[in-house]
mmCIF file of N, CA and C in Angstrom:
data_model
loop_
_atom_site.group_PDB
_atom_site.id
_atom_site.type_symbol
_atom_site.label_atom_id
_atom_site.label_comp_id
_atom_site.label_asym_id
_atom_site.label_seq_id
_atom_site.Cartn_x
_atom_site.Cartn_y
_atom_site.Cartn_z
ATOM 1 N N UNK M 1 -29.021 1.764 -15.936
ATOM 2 C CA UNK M 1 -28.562 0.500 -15.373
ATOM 3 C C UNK M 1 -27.115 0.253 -15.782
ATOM 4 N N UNK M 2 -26.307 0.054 -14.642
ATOM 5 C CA UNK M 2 -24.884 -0.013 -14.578
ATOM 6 C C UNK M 2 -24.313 -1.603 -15.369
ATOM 7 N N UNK M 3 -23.819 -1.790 -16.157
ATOM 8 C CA UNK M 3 -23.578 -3.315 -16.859
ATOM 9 C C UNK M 3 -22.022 -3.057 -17.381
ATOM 10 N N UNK M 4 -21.265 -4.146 -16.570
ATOM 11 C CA UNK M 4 -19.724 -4.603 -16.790
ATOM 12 C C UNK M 4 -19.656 -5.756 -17.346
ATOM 13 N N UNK M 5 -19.033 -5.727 -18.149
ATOM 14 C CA UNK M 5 -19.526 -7.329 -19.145
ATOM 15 C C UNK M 5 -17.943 -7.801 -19.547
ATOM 16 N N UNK M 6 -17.391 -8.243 -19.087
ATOM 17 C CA UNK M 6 -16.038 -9.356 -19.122
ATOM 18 C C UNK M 6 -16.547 -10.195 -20.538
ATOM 19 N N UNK M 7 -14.608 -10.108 -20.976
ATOM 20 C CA UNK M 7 -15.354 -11.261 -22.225
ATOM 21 C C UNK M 7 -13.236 -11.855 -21.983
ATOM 22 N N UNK M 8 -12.986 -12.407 -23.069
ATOM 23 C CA UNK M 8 -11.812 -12.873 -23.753
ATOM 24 C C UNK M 8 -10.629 -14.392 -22.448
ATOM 25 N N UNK M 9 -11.644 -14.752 -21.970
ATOM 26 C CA UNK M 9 -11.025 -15.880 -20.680
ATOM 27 C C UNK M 9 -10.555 -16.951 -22.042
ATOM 28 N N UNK M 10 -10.350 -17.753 -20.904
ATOM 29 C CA UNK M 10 -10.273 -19.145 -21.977
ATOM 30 C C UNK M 10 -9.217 -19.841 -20.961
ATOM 31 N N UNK M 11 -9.022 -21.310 -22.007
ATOM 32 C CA UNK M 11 -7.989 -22.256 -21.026
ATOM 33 C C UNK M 11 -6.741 -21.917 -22.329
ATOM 34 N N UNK M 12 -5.476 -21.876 -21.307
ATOM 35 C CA UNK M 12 -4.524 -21.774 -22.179
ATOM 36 C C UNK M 12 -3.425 -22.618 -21.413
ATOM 37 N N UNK M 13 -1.887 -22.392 -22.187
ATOM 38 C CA UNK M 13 -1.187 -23.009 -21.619
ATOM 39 C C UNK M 13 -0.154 -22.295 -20.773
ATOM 40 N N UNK M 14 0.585 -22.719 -19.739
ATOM 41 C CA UNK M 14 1.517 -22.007 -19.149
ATOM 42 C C UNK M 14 2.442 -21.408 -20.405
ATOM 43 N N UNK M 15 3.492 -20.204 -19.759
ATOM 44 C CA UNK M 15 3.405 -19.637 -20.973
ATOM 45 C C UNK M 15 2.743 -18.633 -21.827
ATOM 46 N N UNK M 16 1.546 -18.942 -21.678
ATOM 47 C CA UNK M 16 0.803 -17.801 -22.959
ATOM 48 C C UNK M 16 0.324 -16.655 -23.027
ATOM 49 N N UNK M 17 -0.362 -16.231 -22.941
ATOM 50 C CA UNK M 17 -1.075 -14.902 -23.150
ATOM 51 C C UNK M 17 -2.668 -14.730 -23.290
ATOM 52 N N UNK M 18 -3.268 -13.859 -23.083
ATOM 53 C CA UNK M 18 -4.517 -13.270 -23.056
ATOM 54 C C UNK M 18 -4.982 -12.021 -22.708
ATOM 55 N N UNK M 19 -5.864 -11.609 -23.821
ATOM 56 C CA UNK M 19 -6.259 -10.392 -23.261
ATOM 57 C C UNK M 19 -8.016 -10.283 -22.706
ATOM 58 N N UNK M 20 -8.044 -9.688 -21.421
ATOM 59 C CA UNK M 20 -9.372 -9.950 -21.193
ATOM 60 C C UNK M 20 -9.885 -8.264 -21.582
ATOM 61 N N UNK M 21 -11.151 -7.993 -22.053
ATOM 62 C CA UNK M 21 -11.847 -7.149 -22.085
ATOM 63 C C UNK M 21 -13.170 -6.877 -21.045
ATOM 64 N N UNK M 22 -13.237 -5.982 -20.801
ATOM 65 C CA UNK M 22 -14.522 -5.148 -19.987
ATOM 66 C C UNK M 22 -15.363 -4.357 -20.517
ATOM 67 N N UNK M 23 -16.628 -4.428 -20.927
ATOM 68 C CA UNK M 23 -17.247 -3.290 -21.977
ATOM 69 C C UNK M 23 -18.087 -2.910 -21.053
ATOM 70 N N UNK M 24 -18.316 -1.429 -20.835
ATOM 71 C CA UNK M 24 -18.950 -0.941 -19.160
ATOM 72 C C UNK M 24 -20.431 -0.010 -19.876
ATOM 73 N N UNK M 25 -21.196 -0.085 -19.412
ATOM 74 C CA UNK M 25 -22.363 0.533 -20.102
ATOM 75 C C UNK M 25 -23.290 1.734 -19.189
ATOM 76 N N UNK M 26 -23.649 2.430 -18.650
ATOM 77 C CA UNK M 26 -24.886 2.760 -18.167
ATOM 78 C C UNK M 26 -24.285 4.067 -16.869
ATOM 79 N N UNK M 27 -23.061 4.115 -16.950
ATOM 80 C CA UNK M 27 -22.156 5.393 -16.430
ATOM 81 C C UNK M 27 -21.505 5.715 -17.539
ATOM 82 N N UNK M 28 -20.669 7.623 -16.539
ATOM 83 C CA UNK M 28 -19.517 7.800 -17.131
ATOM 84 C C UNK M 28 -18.244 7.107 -17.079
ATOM 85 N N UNK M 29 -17.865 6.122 -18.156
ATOM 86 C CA UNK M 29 -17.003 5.711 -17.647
ATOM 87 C C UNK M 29 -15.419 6.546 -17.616
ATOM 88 N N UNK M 30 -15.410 7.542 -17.633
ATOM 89 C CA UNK M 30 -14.329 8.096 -17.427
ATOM 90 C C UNK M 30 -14.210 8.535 -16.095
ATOM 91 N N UNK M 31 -15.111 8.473 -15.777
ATOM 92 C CA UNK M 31 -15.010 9.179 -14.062
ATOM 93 C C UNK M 31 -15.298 8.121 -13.172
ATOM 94 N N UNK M 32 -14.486 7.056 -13.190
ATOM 95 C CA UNK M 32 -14.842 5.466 -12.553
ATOM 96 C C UNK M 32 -13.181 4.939 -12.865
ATOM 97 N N UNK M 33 -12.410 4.956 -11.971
ATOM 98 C CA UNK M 33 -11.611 4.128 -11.492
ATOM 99 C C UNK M 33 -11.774 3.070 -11.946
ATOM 100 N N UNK M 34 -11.237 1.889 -12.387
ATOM 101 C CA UNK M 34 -11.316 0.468 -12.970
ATOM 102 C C UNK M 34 -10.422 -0.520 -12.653
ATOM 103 N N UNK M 35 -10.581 -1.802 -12.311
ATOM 104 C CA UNK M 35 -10.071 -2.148 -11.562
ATOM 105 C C UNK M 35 -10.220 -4.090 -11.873
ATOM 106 N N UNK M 36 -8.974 -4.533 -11.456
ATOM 107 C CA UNK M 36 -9.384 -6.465 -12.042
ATOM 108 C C UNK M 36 -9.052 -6.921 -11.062
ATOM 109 N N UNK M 37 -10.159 -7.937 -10.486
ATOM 110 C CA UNK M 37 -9.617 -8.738 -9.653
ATOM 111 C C UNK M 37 -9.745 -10.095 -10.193
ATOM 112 N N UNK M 38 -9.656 -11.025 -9.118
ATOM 113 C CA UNK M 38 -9.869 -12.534 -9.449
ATOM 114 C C UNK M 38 -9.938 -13.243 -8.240
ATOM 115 N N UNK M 39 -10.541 -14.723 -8.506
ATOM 116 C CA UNK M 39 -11.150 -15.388 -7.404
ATOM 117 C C UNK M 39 -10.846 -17.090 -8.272
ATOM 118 N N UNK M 40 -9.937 -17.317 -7.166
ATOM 119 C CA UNK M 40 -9.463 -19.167 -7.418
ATOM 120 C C UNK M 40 -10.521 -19.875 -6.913
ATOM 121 N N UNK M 41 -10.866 -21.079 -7.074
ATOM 122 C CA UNK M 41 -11.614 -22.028 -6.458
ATOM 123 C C UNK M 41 -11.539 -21.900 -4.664
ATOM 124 N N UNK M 42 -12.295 -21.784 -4.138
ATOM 125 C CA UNK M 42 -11.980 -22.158 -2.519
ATOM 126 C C UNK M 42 -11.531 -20.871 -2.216
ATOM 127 N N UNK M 43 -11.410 -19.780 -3.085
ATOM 128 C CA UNK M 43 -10.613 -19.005 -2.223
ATOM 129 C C UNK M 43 -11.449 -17.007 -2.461
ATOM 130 N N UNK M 44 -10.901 -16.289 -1.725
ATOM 131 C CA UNK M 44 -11.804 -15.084 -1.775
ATOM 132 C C UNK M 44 -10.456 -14.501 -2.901
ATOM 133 N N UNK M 45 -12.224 -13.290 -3.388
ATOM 134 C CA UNK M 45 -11.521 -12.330 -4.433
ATOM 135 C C UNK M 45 -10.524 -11.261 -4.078
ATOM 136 N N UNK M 46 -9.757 -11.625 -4.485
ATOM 137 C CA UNK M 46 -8.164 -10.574 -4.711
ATOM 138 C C UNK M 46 -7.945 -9.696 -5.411
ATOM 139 N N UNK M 47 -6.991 -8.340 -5.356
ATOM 140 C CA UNK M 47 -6.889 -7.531 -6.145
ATOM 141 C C UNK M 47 -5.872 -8.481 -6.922
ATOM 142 N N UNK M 48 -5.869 -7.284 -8.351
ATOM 143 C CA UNK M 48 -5.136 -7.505 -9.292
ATOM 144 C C UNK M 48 -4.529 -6.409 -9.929
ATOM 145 N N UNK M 49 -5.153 -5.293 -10.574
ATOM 146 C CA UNK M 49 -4.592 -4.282 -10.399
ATOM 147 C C UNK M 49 -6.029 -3.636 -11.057
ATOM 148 N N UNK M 50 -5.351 -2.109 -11.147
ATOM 149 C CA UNK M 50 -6.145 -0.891 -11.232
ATOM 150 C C UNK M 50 -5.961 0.640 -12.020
ATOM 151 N N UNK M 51 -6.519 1.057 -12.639
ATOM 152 C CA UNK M 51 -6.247 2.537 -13.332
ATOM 153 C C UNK M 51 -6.862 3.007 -13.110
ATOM 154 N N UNK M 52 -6.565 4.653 -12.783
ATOM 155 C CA UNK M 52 -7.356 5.554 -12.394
ATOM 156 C C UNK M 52 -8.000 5.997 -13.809
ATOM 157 N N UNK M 53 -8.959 7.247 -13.691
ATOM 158 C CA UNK M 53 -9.842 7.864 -14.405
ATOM 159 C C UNK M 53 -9.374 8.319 -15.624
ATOM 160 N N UNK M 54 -8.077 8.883 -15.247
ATOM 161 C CA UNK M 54 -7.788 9.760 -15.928
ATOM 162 C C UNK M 54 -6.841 9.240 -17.732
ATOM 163 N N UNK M 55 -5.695 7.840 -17.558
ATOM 164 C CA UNK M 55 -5.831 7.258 -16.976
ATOM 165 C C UNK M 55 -4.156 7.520 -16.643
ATOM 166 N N UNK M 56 -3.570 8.274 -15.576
ATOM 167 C CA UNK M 56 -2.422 8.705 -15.105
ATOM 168 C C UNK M 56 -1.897 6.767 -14.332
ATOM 169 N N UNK M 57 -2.374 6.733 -13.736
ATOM 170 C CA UNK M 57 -1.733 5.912 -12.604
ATOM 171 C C UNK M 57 -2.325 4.475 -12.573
ATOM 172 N N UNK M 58 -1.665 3.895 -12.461
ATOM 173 C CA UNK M 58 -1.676 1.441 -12.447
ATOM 174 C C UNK M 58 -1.280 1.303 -10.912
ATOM 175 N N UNK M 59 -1.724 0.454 -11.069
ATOM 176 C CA UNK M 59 -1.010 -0.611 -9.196
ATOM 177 C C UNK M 59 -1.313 -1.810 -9.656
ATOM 178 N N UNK M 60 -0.321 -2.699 -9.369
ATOM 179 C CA UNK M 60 -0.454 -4.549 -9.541
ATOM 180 C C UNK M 60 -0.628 -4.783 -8.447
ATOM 181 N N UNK M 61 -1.274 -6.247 -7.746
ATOM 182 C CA UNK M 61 -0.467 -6.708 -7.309
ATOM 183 C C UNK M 61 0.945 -7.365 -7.333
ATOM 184 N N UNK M 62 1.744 -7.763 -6.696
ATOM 185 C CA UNK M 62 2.972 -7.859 -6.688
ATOM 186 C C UNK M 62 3.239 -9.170 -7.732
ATOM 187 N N UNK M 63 2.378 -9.944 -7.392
ATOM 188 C CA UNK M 63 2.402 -11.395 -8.513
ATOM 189 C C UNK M 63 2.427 -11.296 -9.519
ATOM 190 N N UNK M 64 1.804 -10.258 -10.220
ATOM 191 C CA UNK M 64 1.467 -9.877 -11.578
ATOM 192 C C UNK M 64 2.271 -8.925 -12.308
ATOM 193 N N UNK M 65 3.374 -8.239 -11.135
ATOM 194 C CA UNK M 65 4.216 -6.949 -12.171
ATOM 195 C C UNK M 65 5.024 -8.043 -12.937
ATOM 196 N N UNK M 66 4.873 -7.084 -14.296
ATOM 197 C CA UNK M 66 6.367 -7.243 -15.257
ATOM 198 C C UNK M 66 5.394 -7.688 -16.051
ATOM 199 N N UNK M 67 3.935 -8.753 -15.762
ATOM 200 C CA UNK M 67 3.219 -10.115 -16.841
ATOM 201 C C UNK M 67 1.973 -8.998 -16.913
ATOM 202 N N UNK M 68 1.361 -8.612 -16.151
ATOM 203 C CA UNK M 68 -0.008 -7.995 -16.783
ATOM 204 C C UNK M 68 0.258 -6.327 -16.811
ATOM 205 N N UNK M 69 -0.586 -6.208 -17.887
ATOM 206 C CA UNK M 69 -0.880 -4.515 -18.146
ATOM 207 C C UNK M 69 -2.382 -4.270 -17.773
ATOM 208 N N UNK M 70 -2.538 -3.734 -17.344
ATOM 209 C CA UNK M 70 -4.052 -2.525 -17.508
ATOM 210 C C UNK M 70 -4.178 -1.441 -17.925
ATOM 211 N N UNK M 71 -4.854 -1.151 -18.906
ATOM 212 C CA UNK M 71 -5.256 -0.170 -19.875
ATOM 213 C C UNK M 71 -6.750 -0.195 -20.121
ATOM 214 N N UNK M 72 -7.153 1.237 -20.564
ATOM 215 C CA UNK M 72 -8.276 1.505 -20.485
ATOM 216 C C UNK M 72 -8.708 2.601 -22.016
ATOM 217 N N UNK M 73 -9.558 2.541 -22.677
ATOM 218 C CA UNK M 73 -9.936 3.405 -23.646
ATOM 219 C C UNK M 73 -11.197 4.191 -23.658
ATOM 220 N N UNK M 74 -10.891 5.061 -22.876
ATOM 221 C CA UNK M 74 -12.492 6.084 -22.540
ATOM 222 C C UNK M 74 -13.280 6.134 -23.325
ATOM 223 N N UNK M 75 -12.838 6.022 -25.049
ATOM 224 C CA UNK M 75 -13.967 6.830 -25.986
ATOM 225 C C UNK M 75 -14.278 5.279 -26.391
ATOM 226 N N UNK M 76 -13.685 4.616 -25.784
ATOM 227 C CA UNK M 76 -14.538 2.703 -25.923
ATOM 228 C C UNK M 76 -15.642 2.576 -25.023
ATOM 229 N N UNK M 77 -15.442 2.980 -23.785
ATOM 230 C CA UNK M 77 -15.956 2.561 -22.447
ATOM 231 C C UNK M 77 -15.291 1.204 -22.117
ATOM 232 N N UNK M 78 -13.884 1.311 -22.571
ATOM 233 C CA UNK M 78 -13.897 -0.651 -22.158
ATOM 234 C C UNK M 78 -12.246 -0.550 -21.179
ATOM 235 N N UNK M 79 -12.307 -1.466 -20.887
ATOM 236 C CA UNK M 79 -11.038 -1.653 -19.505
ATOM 237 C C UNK M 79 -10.838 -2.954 -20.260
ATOM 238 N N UNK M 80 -9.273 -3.112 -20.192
ATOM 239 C CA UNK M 80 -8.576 -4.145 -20.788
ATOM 240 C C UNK M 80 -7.521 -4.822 -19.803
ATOM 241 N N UNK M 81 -6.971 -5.816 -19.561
ATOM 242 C CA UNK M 81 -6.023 -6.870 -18.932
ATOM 243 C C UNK M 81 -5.279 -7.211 -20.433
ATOM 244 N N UNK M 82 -4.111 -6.942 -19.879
ATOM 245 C CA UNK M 82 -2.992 -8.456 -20.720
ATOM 246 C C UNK M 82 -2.138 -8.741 -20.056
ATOM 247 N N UNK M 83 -2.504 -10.397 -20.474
ATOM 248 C CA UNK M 83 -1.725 -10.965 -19.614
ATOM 249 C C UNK M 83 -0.547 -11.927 -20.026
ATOM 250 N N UNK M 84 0.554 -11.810 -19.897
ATOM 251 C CA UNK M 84 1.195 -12.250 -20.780
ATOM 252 C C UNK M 84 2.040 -13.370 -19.439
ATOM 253 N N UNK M 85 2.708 -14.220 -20.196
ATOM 254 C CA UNK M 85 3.833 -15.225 -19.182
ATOM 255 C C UNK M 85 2.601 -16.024 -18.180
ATOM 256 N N UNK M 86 1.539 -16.343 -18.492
ATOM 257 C CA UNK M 86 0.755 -17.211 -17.862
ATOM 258 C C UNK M 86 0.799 -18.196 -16.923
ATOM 259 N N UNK M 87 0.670 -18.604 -15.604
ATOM 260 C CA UNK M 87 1.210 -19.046 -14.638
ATOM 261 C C UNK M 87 -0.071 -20.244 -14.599
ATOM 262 N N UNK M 88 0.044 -21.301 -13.874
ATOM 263 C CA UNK M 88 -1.641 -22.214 -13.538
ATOM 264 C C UNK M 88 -1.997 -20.923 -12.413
ATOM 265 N N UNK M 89 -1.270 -20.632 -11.377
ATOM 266 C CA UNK M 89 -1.375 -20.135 -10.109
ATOM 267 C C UNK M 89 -2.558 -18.835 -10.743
ATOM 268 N N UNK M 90 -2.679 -18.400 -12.228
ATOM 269 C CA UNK M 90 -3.405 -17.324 -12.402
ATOM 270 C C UNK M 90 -4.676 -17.907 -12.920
ATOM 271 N N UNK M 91 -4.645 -19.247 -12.389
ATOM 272 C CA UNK M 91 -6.212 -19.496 -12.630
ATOM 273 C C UNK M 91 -7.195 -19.386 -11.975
ATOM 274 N N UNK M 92 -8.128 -18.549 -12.605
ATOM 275 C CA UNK M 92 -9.015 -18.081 -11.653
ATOM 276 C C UNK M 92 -10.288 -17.336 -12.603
ATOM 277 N N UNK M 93 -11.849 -17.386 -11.982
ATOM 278 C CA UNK M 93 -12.124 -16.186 -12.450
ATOM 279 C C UNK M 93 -12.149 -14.681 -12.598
ATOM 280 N N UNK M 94 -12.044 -14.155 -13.541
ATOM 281 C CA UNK M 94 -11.532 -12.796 -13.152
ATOM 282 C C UNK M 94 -12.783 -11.453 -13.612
ATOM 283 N N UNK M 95 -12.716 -10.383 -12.444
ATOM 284 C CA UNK M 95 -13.686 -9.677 -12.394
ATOM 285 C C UNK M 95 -13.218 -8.261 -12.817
ATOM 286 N N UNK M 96 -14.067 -7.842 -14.036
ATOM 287 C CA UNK M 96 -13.700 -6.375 -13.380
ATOM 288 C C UNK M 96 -14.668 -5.197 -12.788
ATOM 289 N N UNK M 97 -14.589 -4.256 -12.257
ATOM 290 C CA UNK M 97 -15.033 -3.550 -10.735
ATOM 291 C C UNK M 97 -15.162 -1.864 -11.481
ATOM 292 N N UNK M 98 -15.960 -1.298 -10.937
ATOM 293 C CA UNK M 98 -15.684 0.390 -10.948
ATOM 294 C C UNK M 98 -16.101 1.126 -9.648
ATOM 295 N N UNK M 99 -15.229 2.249 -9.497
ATOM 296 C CA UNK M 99 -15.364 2.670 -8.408
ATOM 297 C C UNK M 99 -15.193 4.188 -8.958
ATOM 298 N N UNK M 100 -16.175 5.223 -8.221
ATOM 299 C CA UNK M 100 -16.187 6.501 -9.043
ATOM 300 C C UNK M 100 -14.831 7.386 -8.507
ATOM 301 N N UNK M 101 -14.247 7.983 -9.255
ATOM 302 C CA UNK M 101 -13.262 8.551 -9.069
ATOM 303 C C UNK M 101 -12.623 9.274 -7.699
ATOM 304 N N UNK M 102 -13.825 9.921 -7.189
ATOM 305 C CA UNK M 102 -13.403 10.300 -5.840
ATOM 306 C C UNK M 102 -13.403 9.471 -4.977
ATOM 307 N N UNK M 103 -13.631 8.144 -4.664
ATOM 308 C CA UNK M 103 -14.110 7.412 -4.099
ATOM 309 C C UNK M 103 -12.894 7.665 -2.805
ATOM 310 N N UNK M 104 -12.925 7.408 -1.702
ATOM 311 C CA UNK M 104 -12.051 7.795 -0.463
ATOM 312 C C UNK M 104 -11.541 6.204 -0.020
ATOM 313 N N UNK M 105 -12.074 4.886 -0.795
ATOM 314 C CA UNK M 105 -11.502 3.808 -0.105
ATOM 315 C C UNK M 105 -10.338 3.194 -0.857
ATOM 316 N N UNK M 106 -9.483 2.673 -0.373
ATOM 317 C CA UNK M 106 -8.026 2.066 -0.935
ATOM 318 C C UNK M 106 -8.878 1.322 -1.898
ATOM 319 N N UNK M 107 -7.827 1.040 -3.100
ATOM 320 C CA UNK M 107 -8.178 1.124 -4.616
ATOM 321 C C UNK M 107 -8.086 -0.775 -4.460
ATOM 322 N N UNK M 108 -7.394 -1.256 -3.505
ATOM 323 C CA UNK M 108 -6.755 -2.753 -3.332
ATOM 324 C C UNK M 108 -8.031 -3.361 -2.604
ATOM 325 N N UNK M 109 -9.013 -2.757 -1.984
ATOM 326 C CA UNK M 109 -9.913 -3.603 -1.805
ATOM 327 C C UNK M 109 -11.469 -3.824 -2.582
ATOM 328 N N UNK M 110 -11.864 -4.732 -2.124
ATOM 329 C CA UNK M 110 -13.082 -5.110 -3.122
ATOM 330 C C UNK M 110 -14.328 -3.998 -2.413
ATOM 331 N N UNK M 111 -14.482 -3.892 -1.388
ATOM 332 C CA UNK M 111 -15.453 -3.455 -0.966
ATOM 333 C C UNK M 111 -15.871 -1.641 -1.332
ATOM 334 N N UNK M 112 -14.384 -1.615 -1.846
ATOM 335 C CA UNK M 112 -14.715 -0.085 -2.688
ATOM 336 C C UNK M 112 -15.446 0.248 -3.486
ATOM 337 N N UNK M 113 -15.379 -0.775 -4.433
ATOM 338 C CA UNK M 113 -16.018 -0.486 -6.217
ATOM 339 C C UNK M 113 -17.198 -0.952 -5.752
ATOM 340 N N UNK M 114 -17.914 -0.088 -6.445
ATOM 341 C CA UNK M 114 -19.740 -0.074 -6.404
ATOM 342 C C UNK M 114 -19.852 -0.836 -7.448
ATOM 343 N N UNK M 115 -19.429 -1.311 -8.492
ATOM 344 C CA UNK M 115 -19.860 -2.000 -9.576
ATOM 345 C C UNK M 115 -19.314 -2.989 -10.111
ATOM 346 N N UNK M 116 -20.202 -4.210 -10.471
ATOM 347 C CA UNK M 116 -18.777 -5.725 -11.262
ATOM 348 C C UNK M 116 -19.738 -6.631 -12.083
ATOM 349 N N UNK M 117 -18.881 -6.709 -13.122
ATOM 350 C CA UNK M 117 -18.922 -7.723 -13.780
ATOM 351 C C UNK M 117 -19.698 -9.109 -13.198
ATOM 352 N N UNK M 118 -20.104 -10.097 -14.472
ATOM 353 C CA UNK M 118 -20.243 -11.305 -13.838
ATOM 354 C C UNK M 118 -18.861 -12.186 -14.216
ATOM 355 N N UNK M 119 -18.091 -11.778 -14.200
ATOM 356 C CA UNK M 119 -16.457 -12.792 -14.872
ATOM 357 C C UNK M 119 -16.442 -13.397 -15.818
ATOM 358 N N UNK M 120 -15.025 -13.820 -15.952
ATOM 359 C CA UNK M 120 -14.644 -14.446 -17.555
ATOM 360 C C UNK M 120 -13.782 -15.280 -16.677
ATOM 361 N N UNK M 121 -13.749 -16.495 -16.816
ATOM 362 C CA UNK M 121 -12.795 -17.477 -16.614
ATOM 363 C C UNK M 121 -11.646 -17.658 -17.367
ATOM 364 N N UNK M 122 -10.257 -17.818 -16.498
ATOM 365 C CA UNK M 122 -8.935 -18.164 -17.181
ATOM 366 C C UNK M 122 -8.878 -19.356 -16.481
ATOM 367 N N UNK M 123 -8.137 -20.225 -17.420
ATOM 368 C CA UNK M 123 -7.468 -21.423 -16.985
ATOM 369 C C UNK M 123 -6.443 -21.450 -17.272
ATOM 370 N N UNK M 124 -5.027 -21.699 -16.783
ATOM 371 C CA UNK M 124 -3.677 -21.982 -17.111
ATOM 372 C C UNK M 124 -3.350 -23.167 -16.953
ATOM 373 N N UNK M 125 -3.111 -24.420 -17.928
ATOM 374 C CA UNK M 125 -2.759 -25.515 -17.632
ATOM 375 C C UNK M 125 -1.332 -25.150 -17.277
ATOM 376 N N UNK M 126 -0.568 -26.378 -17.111
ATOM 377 C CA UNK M 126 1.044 -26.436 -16.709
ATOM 378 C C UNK M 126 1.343 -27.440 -18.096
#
């Protein structure tokens, strides 16, 4: 049984920082693509960004270069976010996703990853 377990949300202030964690259980997680999205009130889930398997290669979305990293530690099983320079606009809950390495669908949509989390909530006051 496949289990993505989000932890480290919280309310913070514009400005700040956070790191969210992913602890992935019941695959290989080295051979699973990983991947964060997020979902505002009222609104559908968005990419955020992504690392491959290995872990060679990142993609942001565009909102997020320069403020978040994604990193990943195989011999953890865990997928990590930091997020630094905190916006309100990045409030949201945030998910993270796996998708097995060969997978043939663009890495930017949701409907790729076979697997997710139940989220960790961020709040960014102003």
């Amino acid at each position: 049984q496949v289990q993505l377990v989000e932890s480290g949300g919280g309310l913070v202030q514009a400005g700040d920082s956070l790191r969210l964690s992913c602890d992935a259980s019941g695959l290989t997680f080295s051979r699973y693509s990983m991947a964060w999205f997020r979902q505002a009130p009222g609104k559908e889930r968005t990419f955020v960004a992504v690392i491959s398997w290995n872990p060679v290669s990142t993609r942001y979305v565009d909102s997020v270069k320069g403020r978040f990293t994604v990193s990943r530690d195989n011999a953890k099983n865990t997928l990590y976010l930091q997020m630094n320079s905190l916006k309100p606009e990045d409030t949201a809950v945030y998910y993270c996703a796996a998708a097995p390495y060969n997978t043939r669908g663009p890495l930017y949509l949701s409907g790729t990853y076979n697997y997710w989390g139940q989220g960790t909530q961020v709040t960014v006051s102003s």
